[in-house]
Amino acid sequence: MSDHRYKGYRGPTLELMKRFGITVWCEVRAETTRGEFRGLVLPRSETSDPDHLVLKLDSGYNVGLRHDTVEGLQKTGYREARYKIPEQEFPTDDGKPAVKLFGTGGTIASRLDYRTGAVIPAFSPGELYGSVPELADICNLETEKLFGVFSENMGPEQYLVLAEKTGEAIREGYDGVVIGHGTDTMHHTAAALSFMVQRPPVPVVMVGSQRSSDRPSSDAAQNLIHATGAAASGPIAEVMVCMFGPTSARYNLLHRGTRVRKMHSSYRSTFRTLGDIPLAMVDHDRITPLKDDFLPRRDDRRVEIRAAFDERVTLVYYYPNMHPDIVDALVDRGYKGIVIAGTGLGHVNRAIYPALERARDAGVQIYMTLQTLWGFVQMQVYETGREILGLGVVPLSNMLPEVAYVKLGWAFGLHPDDPDAVRRLMTTSIAGEITDREPHDGYLVFQGGVPEIRDLLEKVWK
Ligand code: ASP
């Protein structure tokens, strides 16, 4: 049984703590090979690595001390954290729209205790109201925690539950659905829901946060407010992601679920629409559509939930000199479909052609997408492309690689015994995953230091 005094610690770090008579919530002075540290020993999650003792320093930062760098630990005090956020009853107002908020985990679902830095869940409406009271001005909120995982642990099993639950909430009459999610794989889940929840009459808005709510620069509250606003009364009834637009807190963007991707590991403005422009801007008093070809909100409660997924599909990121045995191994293991993220216009090296041929002969479907993320697969341009087409590889236009992977799993899930139906579905756009053209002004990479970008920023960013 795990001992609460050492919460989350095991292996060498647990031994270290016992050796010096230290438990979690002890204030300590640590002598290490990197110098002296003073702070509070924080609990860890059961899945954390066994090698680090984590201290909350007086500066507010957390530091992980590797057990083998610690030479001595001296207890100087004890300060146990409060795990509970004061709950305040969420006020209801019959005139306000009703929103259902599903929680799946990630940084947005947690709140760090100000004093200690321990991550504690904040999820009931009362807790959310206690931390973000603005939500009550927007809607009547109901919450339901479906999972409590960081988003690398999301997958088909969770996608299916989310799709069914979203369908239920829509049929029950909610005016919008918000889904709190870790940011790392939010674009995979957004793609899955875009395919599984078809033609919803109300917005389905995914939201996360890059920085936890104890940090002054946290994006959690703003993202939650704008996502909830877009769900409660926004005009766009699609599966979307709502996150910071610019690096400043000026507005959020709504991105279509099949065209969005996390593009920066730590910036709050990490989500970008690729191959298109975002659907809309959201700020405190309005939602401004940037496109007009969106699906509008409707009054009916009709929605088609097509929740299915076959996990025997994969995504392979091509690199020069990839060996054919990678593809062979997938075929041998019974994979039914492979999405390749190819170079340039959709290329792989000659050495894997025989493996692609063997895959085709074994009935494995192979699709081509692009590592460049912007632009279209064009396999007629170079001889290489034409050769690969000749091996039966199917080009997927400008579908993003992750979206293609998710769609392939979904398509095989819907049509387990009908490979032609899978192929037809893959090459037909059903939720904006393939577009006719990409806007010439959509592709813009801010290259700091370049004069024209500086000029532009000075003009626009007053
Ligand atoms: N690793 C976290 C996750 O994706 C990060 C976040 O929540 O933003 O779940």
Short mmCIF file of C-alpha atoms and ligand atoms in Angstrom, two decimals:
data_model
loop_
_atom_site.label_atom_id
_atom_site.label_comp_id
_atom_site.label_asym_id
_atom_site.label_seq_id
_atom_site.Cartn_x
_atom_site.Cartn_y
_atom_site.Cartn_z
CA MET A 1 0.00 0.00 0.00
CA SER A 2 1.30 3.43 -0.78
CA ASP A 3 2.10 5.56 2.26
CA HIS A 4 0.47 8.96 2.05
CA ARG A 5 3.41 10.65 3.76
CA TYR A 6 5.53 9.87 0.71
CA LYS A 7 2.80 10.46 -1.86
CA GLY A 8 3.96 9.54 -5.35
CA TYR A 9 7.59 8.84 -4.39
CA ARG A 10 9.18 5.48 -4.97
CA GLY A 11 12.53 3.85 -5.70
CA PRO A 12 15.71 5.76 -4.93
CA THR A 13 13.99 9.03 -4.03
CA LEU A 14 11.76 7.29 -1.49
CA GLU A 15 14.87 5.74 0.08
CA LEU A 16 16.51 9.15 0.18
CA MET A 17 13.52 10.65 1.98
CA LYS A 18 13.44 7.86 4.53
CA ARG A 19 17.18 8.12 5.10
CA PHE A 20 16.85 11.79 6.08
CA GLY A 21 13.47 11.52 7.82
CA ILE A 22 11.66 13.68 5.26
CA THR A 23 8.04 13.37 4.12
CA VAL A 24 5.94 15.40 1.71
CA TRP A 25 4.99 18.86 2.98
CA CYS A 26 8.29 19.11 4.93
CA GLU A 27 10.13 22.39 4.50
CA VAL A 28 13.73 21.42 3.88
CA ARG A 29 17.19 22.69 3.27
CA ALA A 30 18.80 20.49 0.64
CA GLU A 31 22.56 20.30 0.12
CA THR A 32 23.25 19.13 -3.40
CA THR A 33 26.10 18.96 -5.84
CA ARG A 34 24.41 21.94 -7.55
CA GLY A 35 24.33 24.00 -4.34
CA GLU A 36 21.81 24.60 -1.60
CA PHE A 37 18.02 24.70 -2.17
CA ARG A 38 15.31 25.62 0.33
CA GLY A 39 11.72 24.70 -0.29
CA LEU A 40 8.71 22.57 0.41
CA VAL A 41 8.62 18.90 -0.60
CA LEU A 42 5.66 18.45 -2.95
CA PRO A 43 3.70 15.26 -3.48
CA ARG A 44 4.10 13.66 -6.89
CA SER A 45 1.74 11.79 -9.09
CA GLU A 46 2.04 8.00 -9.10
CA THR A 47 3.21 8.09 -12.69
CA SER A 48 6.07 10.55 -12.13
CA ASP A 49 9.63 9.32 -12.50
CA PRO A 50 11.24 7.79 -9.39
CA ASP A 51 14.43 9.84 -9.59
CA HIS A 52 13.50 13.35 -8.50
CA LEU A 53 12.52 15.02 -5.27
CA VAL A 54 10.38 18.04 -6.13
CA LEU A 55 10.66 21.22 -4.10
CA LYS A 56 8.51 24.32 -4.29
CA LEU A 57 11.03 27.13 -3.83
CA ASP A 58 10.19 30.39 -2.08
CA SER A 59 10.34 32.09 -5.49
CA GLY A 60 7.27 30.07 -6.48
CA TYR A 61 9.15 27.89 -8.96
CA ASN A 62 9.36 24.15 -8.62
CA VAL A 63 12.68 22.38 -8.88
CA GLY A 64 13.38 18.66 -9.29
CA LEU A 65 16.45 17.41 -7.44
CA ARG A 66 17.88 14.18 -8.78
CA HIS A 67 18.31 11.78 -5.86
CA ASP A 68 21.99 11.13 -6.60
CA THR A 69 22.84 14.84 -6.47
CA VAL A 70 21.41 15.24 -2.96
CA GLU A 71 24.03 15.12 -0.23
CA GLY A 72 21.90 16.11 2.72
CA LEU A 73 18.33 17.07 3.66
CA GLN A 74 17.43 18.95 6.77
CA LYS A 75 13.86 19.48 7.88
CA THR A 76 13.18 23.11 8.83
CA GLY A 77 9.38 23.02 9.08
CA TYR A 78 6.14 21.45 7.92
CA ARG A 79 3.30 23.00 5.91
CA GLU A 80 0.52 20.82 4.60
CA ALA A 81 -1.51 22.02 1.62
CA ARG A 82 -5.21 22.52 1.48
CA TYR A 83 -6.59 20.33 -1.26
CA LYS A 84 -9.96 21.95 -1.55
CA ILE A 85 -10.95 25.03 -3.48
CA PRO A 86 -13.71 26.96 -1.76
CA GLU A 87 -16.87 26.03 -3.63
CA GLN A 88 -19.34 28.73 -4.45
CA GLU A 89 -22.74 27.84 -5.73
CA PHE A 90 -22.95 28.50 -9.47
CA PRO A 91 -25.81 30.97 -9.90
CA THR A 92 -28.47 29.99 -12.44
CA ASP A 93 -30.40 32.43 -14.55
CA ASP A 94 -33.29 31.22 -16.69
CA GLY A 95 -32.50 33.79 -19.36
CA LYS A 96 -29.01 32.42 -20.02
CA PRO A 97 -27.99 29.66 -22.41
CA ALA A 98 -27.10 26.27 -20.98
CA VAL A 99 -23.63 24.86 -21.57
CA LYS A 100 -22.28 21.43 -20.80
CA LEU A 101 -18.59 21.26 -19.94
CA PHE A 102 -16.89 17.88 -20.19
CA GLY A 103 -13.52 17.42 -18.54
CA THR A 104 -10.88 15.05 -19.83
CA GLY A 105 -7.84 16.32 -17.91
CA GLY A 106 -4.78 18.31 -18.91
CA THR A 107 -3.56 21.55 -17.41
CA ILE A 108 -6.93 23.24 -17.84
CA ALA A 109 -8.55 20.75 -15.47
CA SER A 110 -6.17 21.46 -12.68
CA ARG A 111 -5.36 24.35 -10.49
CA LEU A 112 -2.19 24.70 -8.58
CA ASP A 113 -2.43 25.43 -4.93
CA TYR A 114 -0.95 28.91 -4.58
CA ARG A 115 1.01 28.13 -1.46
CA THR A 116 2.46 24.80 -2.37
CA GLY A 117 2.36 24.24 -6.08
CA ALA A 118 0.56 20.96 -5.74
CA VAL A 119 -1.80 20.24 -8.61
CA ILE A 120 -5.35 19.83 -7.45
CA PRO A 121 -8.40 19.20 -9.58
CA ALA A 122 -10.85 22.04 -10.04
CA PHE A 123 -13.84 20.78 -11.76
CA SER A 124 -17.26 21.09 -10.20
CA PRO A 125 -19.27 24.11 -11.40
CA GLY A 126 -18.87 25.55 -7.91
CA GLU A 127 -15.08 25.24 -8.07
CA LEU A 128 -14.96 26.72 -11.55
CA TYR A 129 -17.20 29.56 -10.47
CA GLY A 130 -14.92 30.10 -7.47
CA SER A 131 -11.93 30.46 -9.80
CA VAL A 132 -13.56 32.02 -12.91
CA PRO A 133 -16.68 33.91 -11.79
CA GLU A 134 -17.14 35.45 -15.27
CA LEU A 135 -18.55 32.10 -16.43
CA ALA A 136 -21.79 32.87 -14.62
CA ASP A 137 -22.31 35.98 -16.78
CA ILE A 138 -22.18 33.81 -19.88
CA CYS A 139 -24.30 30.77 -19.19
CA ASN A 140 -25.74 28.23 -16.84
CA LEU A 141 -23.01 25.66 -16.57
CA GLU A 142 -23.15 21.93 -15.94
CA THR A 143 -19.92 19.99 -15.68
CA GLU A 144 -19.06 16.35 -15.98
CA LYS A 145 -15.61 14.90 -15.53
CA LEU A 146 -15.17 12.07 -18.02
CA PHE A 147 -11.45 11.40 -17.56
CA GLY A 148 -8.55 12.89 -15.67
CA VAL A 149 -5.59 12.29 -17.95
CA PHE A 150 -2.87 14.27 -19.62
CA SER A 151 -3.64 14.25 -23.27
CA GLU A 152 -0.91 11.87 -24.36
CA ASN A 153 -3.14 9.26 -22.70
CA MET A 154 -6.19 10.10 -24.76
CA GLY A 155 -7.01 7.67 -27.56
CA PRO A 156 -9.79 5.93 -29.45
CA GLU A 157 -11.45 4.59 -26.30
CA GLN A 158 -11.85 8.13 -24.98
CA TYR A 159 -12.84 9.55 -28.38
CA LEU A 160 -15.80 7.17 -28.52
CA VAL A 161 -17.01 8.14 -25.04
CA LEU A 162 -16.62 11.85 -25.80
CA ALA A 163 -18.57 11.51 -29.05
CA GLU A 164 -21.46 9.66 -27.37
CA LYS A 165 -21.53 12.09 -24.44
CA THR A 166 -21.49 15.09 -26.78
CA GLY A 167 -24.42 13.58 -28.67
CA GLU A 168 -26.34 13.08 -25.41
CA ALA A 169 -25.71 16.66 -24.29
CA ILE A 170 -26.93 17.99 -27.63
CA ARG A 171 -30.09 15.87 -27.51
CA GLU A 172 -30.73 16.94 -23.93
CA GLY A 173 -30.97 20.50 -25.20
CA TYR A 174 -27.73 22.22 -24.20
CA ASP A 175 -26.98 25.31 -26.27
CA GLY A 176 -23.34 24.41 -26.58
CA VAL A 177 -20.71 21.93 -25.44
CA VAL A 178 -17.23 22.73 -24.11
CA ILE A 179 -14.55 20.07 -23.76
CA GLY A 180 -11.57 20.74 -21.51
CA HIS A 181 -8.53 18.86 -22.81
CA GLY A 182 -4.75 18.77 -22.53
CA THR A 183 -3.26 20.80 -25.33
CA ASP A 184 -0.66 18.30 -26.56
CA THR A 185 -3.04 16.08 -28.48
CA MET A 186 -6.11 18.30 -28.61
CA HIS A 187 -5.91 18.40 -32.40
CA HIS A 188 -6.18 14.61 -32.61
CA THR A 189 -9.32 14.62 -30.47
CA ALA A 190 -10.71 17.60 -32.37
CA ALA A 191 -10.30 15.64 -35.60
CA ALA A 192 -11.90 12.53 -34.10
CA LEU A 193 -14.93 14.50 -32.89
CA SER A 194 -15.21 16.34 -36.22
CA PHE A 195 -15.76 12.97 -37.87
CA MET A 196 -17.77 11.28 -35.13
CA VAL A 197 -20.16 14.14 -34.28
CA GLN A 198 -21.69 15.03 -37.61
CA ARG A 199 -23.56 18.25 -38.28
CA PRO A 200 -24.14 19.22 -34.66
CA PRO A 201 -26.79 21.96 -34.31
CA VAL A 202 -24.74 23.78 -31.65
CA PRO A 203 -21.03 24.61 -31.15
CA VAL A 204 -18.71 21.94 -29.75
CA VAL A 205 -15.68 23.83 -28.46
CA MET A 206 -12.48 22.25 -27.24
CA VAL A 207 -10.28 24.23 -24.89
CA GLY A 208 -7.07 23.80 -22.94
CA SER A 209 -4.40 25.89 -21.35
CA GLN A 210 -0.68 26.10 -21.85
CA ARG A 211 0.05 27.54 -18.41
CA SER A 212 -1.56 26.47 -15.18
CA SER A 213 -3.79 28.87 -13.34
CA ASP A 214 -1.38 29.65 -10.52
CA ARG A 215 0.89 31.50 -12.94
CA PRO A 216 0.27 35.17 -13.58
CA SER A 217 0.55 34.51 -17.32
CA SER A 218 -1.97 31.67 -17.26
CA ASP A 219 -4.26 31.39 -20.25
CA ALA A 220 -6.68 29.07 -18.45
CA ALA A 221 -9.32 31.61 -17.41
CA GLN A 222 -9.36 33.53 -20.69
CA ASN A 223 -9.54 30.38 -22.77
CA LEU A 224 -12.34 29.01 -20.65
CA ILE A 225 -14.32 32.26 -20.80
CA HIS A 226 -14.01 32.60 -24.57
CA ALA A 227 -14.67 28.91 -25.24
CA THR A 228 -17.74 29.03 -23.04
CA GLY A 229 -18.91 32.24 -24.74
CA ALA A 230 -18.47 30.65 -28.19
CA ALA A 231 -20.37 27.55 -27.07
CA ALA A 232 -23.17 29.45 -25.32
CA SER A 233 -24.04 31.95 -28.00
CA GLY A 234 -21.60 31.74 -30.90
CA PRO A 235 -23.00 31.36 -34.43
CA ILE A 236 -20.76 28.47 -35.57
CA ALA A 237 -22.04 24.94 -35.01
CA GLU A 238 -18.90 22.92 -35.68
CA VAL A 239 -16.27 21.07 -33.69
CA MET A 240 -13.66 23.73 -32.93
CA VAL A 241 -10.67 24.59 -30.79
CA CYS A 242 -10.66 27.90 -28.88
CA MET A 243 -7.25 29.13 -27.72
CA PHE A 244 -5.17 32.31 -27.49
CA GLY A 245 -4.82 34.07 -30.86
CA PRO A 246 -1.77 36.35 -30.59
CA THR A 247 1.02 36.08 -28.04
CA SER A 248 -0.77 38.77 -26.03
CA ALA A 249 -4.13 38.22 -24.35
CA ARG A 250 -6.06 40.38 -26.82
CA TYR A 251 -8.34 37.76 -28.30
CA ASN A 252 -8.83 34.06 -28.89
CA LEU A 253 -9.24 32.25 -32.18
CA LEU A 254 -11.72 29.55 -33.11
CA HIS A 255 -10.13 26.91 -35.30
CA ARG A 256 -11.93 24.25 -37.32
CA GLY A 257 -11.36 20.84 -35.73
CA THR A 258 -9.84 19.26 -38.84
CA ARG A 259 -7.49 22.14 -39.69
CA VAL A 260 -5.90 22.91 -36.36
CA ARG A 261 -2.58 21.90 -34.86
CA LYS A 262 -0.46 22.63 -31.83
CA MET A 263 2.60 24.42 -33.21
CA HIS A 264 4.62 25.61 -30.23
CA SER A 265 5.62 23.72 -27.11
CA SER A 266 5.06 26.55 -24.68
CA TYR A 267 3.56 29.71 -26.25
CA ARG A 268 -0.03 30.37 -25.32
CA SER A 269 -0.75 31.15 -28.99
CA THR A 270 0.30 27.63 -29.89
CA PHE A 271 -2.78 26.54 -31.89
CA ARG A 272 -2.82 27.57 -35.53
CA THR A 273 -5.15 26.85 -38.38
CA LEU A 274 -3.20 25.22 -41.23
CA GLY A 275 -4.17 25.31 -44.88
CA ASP A 276 -6.83 27.90 -44.15
CA ILE A 277 -7.56 30.90 -41.95
CA PRO A 278 -9.20 30.53 -38.53
CA LEU A 279 -13.00 30.47 -38.35
CA ALA A 280 -13.44 33.41 -35.99
CA MET A 281 -11.98 35.75 -33.41
CA VAL A 282 -13.43 35.81 -29.91
CA ASP A 283 -13.04 38.63 -27.44
CA HIS A 284 -14.94 39.79 -24.43
CA ASP A 285 -18.00 41.14 -26.11
CA ARG A 286 -18.17 39.53 -29.49
CA ILE A 287 -17.36 36.73 -31.85
CA THR A 288 -16.19 37.98 -35.24
CA PRO A 289 -16.29 35.37 -38.02
CA LEU A 290 -13.26 35.49 -40.32
CA LYS A 291 -14.78 33.04 -42.81
CA ASP A 292 -18.32 32.70 -44.05
CA ASP A 293 -18.37 29.08 -45.10
CA PHE A 294 -19.07 27.72 -41.63
CA LEU A 295 -22.01 25.58 -40.51
CA PRO A 296 -24.43 27.84 -38.65
CA ARG A 297 -26.17 27.18 -35.34
CA ARG A 298 -29.61 25.58 -35.70
CA ASP A 299 -32.61 25.26 -33.44
CA ASP A 300 -33.16 21.54 -33.93
CA ARG A 301 -31.54 18.81 -31.84
CA ARG A 302 -30.53 16.55 -34.69
CA VAL A 303 -27.02 15.18 -34.65
CA GLU A 304 -25.55 12.03 -36.06
CA ILE A 305 -23.05 10.28 -33.83
CA ARG A 306 -20.85 7.89 -35.77
CA ALA A 307 -18.53 6.64 -33.07
CA ALA A 308 -16.22 3.91 -34.33
CA PHE A 309 -12.47 3.36 -34.54
CA ASP A 310 -10.24 0.55 -35.72
CA GLU A 311 -6.86 0.78 -34.06
CA ARG A 312 -4.95 -1.20 -36.70
CA VAL A 313 -3.94 1.96 -38.53
CA THR A 314 -0.82 4.05 -38.17
CA LEU A 315 1.03 7.19 -39.18
CA VAL A 316 4.59 6.92 -40.47
CA TYR A 317 6.76 10.02 -40.71
CA TYR A 318 9.10 9.45 -43.63
CA TYR A 319 12.80 10.32 -43.33
CA PRO A 320 15.58 9.90 -45.90
CA ASN A 321 16.91 6.36 -46.00
CA MET A 322 13.88 4.86 -44.27
CA HIS A 323 14.27 1.10 -44.57
CA PRO A 324 11.55 -1.03 -46.16
CA ASP A 325 11.37 -3.34 -43.15
CA ILE A 326 9.47 -0.61 -41.28
CA VAL A 327 6.60 -0.99 -43.72
CA ASP A 328 6.98 -4.79 -43.87
CA ALA A 329 6.76 -5.01 -40.10
CA LEU A 330 3.49 -3.09 -40.05
CA VAL A 331 2.02 -5.33 -42.71
CA ASP A 332 3.19 -8.44 -40.85
CA ARG A 333 1.57 -7.16 -37.66
CA GLY A 334 -1.79 -6.88 -39.35
CA TYR A 335 -2.10 -3.15 -39.84
CA LYS A 336 -4.89 -2.38 -42.28
CA GLY A 337 -3.95 1.13 -43.20
CA ILE A 338 -0.86 3.35 -43.17
CA VAL A 339 -0.76 7.11 -43.53
CA ILE A 340 2.62 8.37 -44.69
CA ALA A 341 3.74 11.92 -43.99
CA GLY A 342 5.96 12.28 -47.04
CA THR A 343 8.47 14.88 -48.10
CA GLY A 344 7.84 17.72 -50.53
CA LEU A 345 4.81 17.09 -52.69
CA GLY A 346 4.39 13.56 -51.32
CA HIS A 347 7.54 11.51 -51.73
CA VAL A 348 9.42 8.59 -50.20
CA ASN A 349 12.64 6.94 -51.31
CA ARG A 350 12.93 4.23 -53.94
CA ALA A 351 14.16 1.70 -51.39
CA ILE A 352 10.72 1.32 -49.88
CA TYR A 353 8.83 0.84 -53.15
CA PRO A 354 8.97 -2.97 -52.93
CA ALA A 355 7.58 -2.79 -49.40
CA LEU A 356 4.76 -0.54 -50.59
CA GLU A 357 4.01 -3.04 -53.31
CA ARG A 358 3.97 -5.93 -50.84
CA ALA A 359 1.65 -3.90 -48.60
CA ARG A 360 -0.73 -3.22 -51.48
CA ASP A 361 -0.76 -6.89 -52.45
CA ALA A 362 -1.58 -7.79 -48.85
CA GLY A 363 -4.59 -5.44 -49.01
CA VAL A 364 -3.09 -2.76 -46.78
CA GLN A 365 -4.23 0.75 -47.73
CA ILE A 366 -1.53 3.38 -47.98
CA TYR A 367 -2.22 7.11 -48.03
CA MET A 368 0.06 10.08 -48.65
CA THR A 369 0.08 13.36 -46.70
CA LEU A 370 2.71 16.08 -46.34
CA GLN A 371 5.32 16.93 -43.75
CA THR A 372 5.20 20.52 -44.96
CA LEU A 373 1.69 20.80 -43.45
CA TRP A 374 0.77 23.58 -45.86
CA GLY A 375 0.00 22.79 -49.48
CA PHE A 376 -1.29 19.86 -51.49
CA VAL A 377 0.00 16.39 -52.25
CA GLN A 378 0.88 16.50 -55.96
CA MET A 379 2.21 13.22 -57.12
CA GLN A 380 2.01 13.94 -60.84
CA VAL A 381 4.79 16.53 -60.82
CA TYR A 382 7.92 14.41 -60.33
CA GLU A 383 8.68 10.96 -61.60
CA THR A 384 8.98 9.80 -57.98
CA GLY A 385 5.41 10.84 -57.31
CA ARG A 386 4.11 9.09 -60.38
CA GLU A 387 5.96 5.92 -59.45
CA ILE A 388 4.52 5.96 -55.96
CA LEU A 389 1.03 6.50 -57.34
CA GLY A 390 1.64 3.48 -59.53
CA LEU A 391 2.20 1.43 -56.37
CA GLY A 392 -1.35 2.18 -55.27
CA VAL A 393 -0.59 4.91 -52.76
CA VAL A 394 -3.58 7.25 -52.47
CA PRO A 395 -2.88 11.00 -52.24
CA LEU A 396 -4.91 12.85 -49.62
CA SER A 397 -4.79 16.37 -51.02
CA ASN A 398 -4.23 18.84 -48.16
CA MET A 399 -5.45 16.68 -45.28
CA LEU A 400 -3.11 17.07 -42.30
CA PRO A 401 -1.18 13.90 -41.37
CA GLU A 402 -2.67 13.50 -37.89
CA VAL A 403 -6.15 14.17 -39.22
CA ALA A 404 -5.63 11.54 -41.91
CA TYR A 405 -4.51 9.02 -39.29
CA VAL A 406 -7.57 9.68 -37.12
CA LYS A 407 -9.87 9.60 -40.14
CA LEU A 408 -8.44 6.29 -41.33
CA GLY A 409 -9.04 4.66 -37.92
CA TRP A 410 -12.57 6.04 -37.96
CA ALA A 411 -13.24 4.94 -41.56
CA PHE A 412 -12.08 1.37 -40.89
CA GLY A 413 -14.16 1.40 -37.71
CA LEU A 414 -17.28 2.30 -39.71
CA HIS A 415 -16.61 -0.06 -42.60
CA PRO A 416 -14.64 -3.03 -41.25
CA ASP A 417 -15.48 -5.22 -44.22
CA ASP A 418 -15.60 -2.72 -47.04
CA PRO A 419 -12.16 -1.46 -48.12
CA ASP A 420 -13.66 0.42 -51.08
CA ALA A 421 -15.96 2.35 -48.76
CA VAL A 422 -12.93 3.23 -46.62
CA ARG A 423 -11.06 4.49 -49.68
CA ARG A 424 -14.03 6.55 -50.86
CA LEU A 425 -14.52 8.07 -47.41
CA MET A 426 -10.83 8.92 -47.14
CA THR A 427 -10.81 10.90 -50.37
CA THR A 428 -14.09 12.74 -49.71
CA SER A 429 -14.04 15.78 -47.48
CA ILE A 430 -16.72 15.61 -44.82
CA ALA A 431 -15.59 18.15 -42.21
CA GLY A 432 -13.26 20.56 -44.00
CA GLU A 433 -10.28 18.20 -43.88
CA ILE A 434 -9.72 18.65 -47.64
CA THR A 435 -10.17 22.05 -49.23
CA ASP A 436 -10.11 23.22 -52.86
CA ARG A 437 -7.44 25.82 -52.26
CA GLU A 438 -5.44 27.34 -49.47
CA PRO A 439 -5.57 31.12 -48.97
CA HIS A 440 -2.41 32.82 -50.20
CA ASP A 441 -2.32 35.05 -47.11
CA GLY A 442 -2.99 32.24 -44.66
CA TYR A 443 0.54 30.96 -44.67
CA LEU A 444 2.59 33.33 -42.60
CA VAL A 445 5.52 32.41 -40.43
CA PHE A 446 6.70 35.18 -38.16
CA GLN A 447 10.44 35.28 -38.57
CA GLY A 448 11.63 37.57 -35.81
CA GLY A 449 14.31 40.04 -36.84
CA VAL A 450 13.27 40.26 -40.50
CA PRO A 451 12.58 43.92 -41.40
CA GLU A 452 9.25 43.42 -43.18
CA ILE A 453 7.86 41.46 -40.27
CA ARG A 454 8.95 44.18 -37.86
CA ASP A 455 7.27 46.81 -40.06
CA LEU A 456 4.11 44.76 -40.19
CA LEU A 457 4.02 44.27 -36.47
CA GLU A 458 4.54 47.96 -35.84
CA LYS A 459 1.63 48.82 -38.11
CA VAL A 460 -0.81 46.23 -36.86
CA TRP A 461 0.23 45.80 -33.23
CA LYS A 462 -0.34 49.30 -31.86
N1 ASP B 1 0.79 17.71 -21.15
C1 ASP B 1 -0.45 18.42 -21.00
C2 ASP B 1 -1.52 17.72 -21.80
O1 ASP B 1 -1.55 17.77 -22.99
C3 ASP B 1 -0.30 19.82 -21.40
C4 ASP B 1 -1.54 20.64 -21.33
O2 ASP B 1 -2.52 20.32 -20.71
O3 ASP B 1 -1.52 21.70 -21.92
O4 ASP B 1 -2.33 17.09 -21.22
#
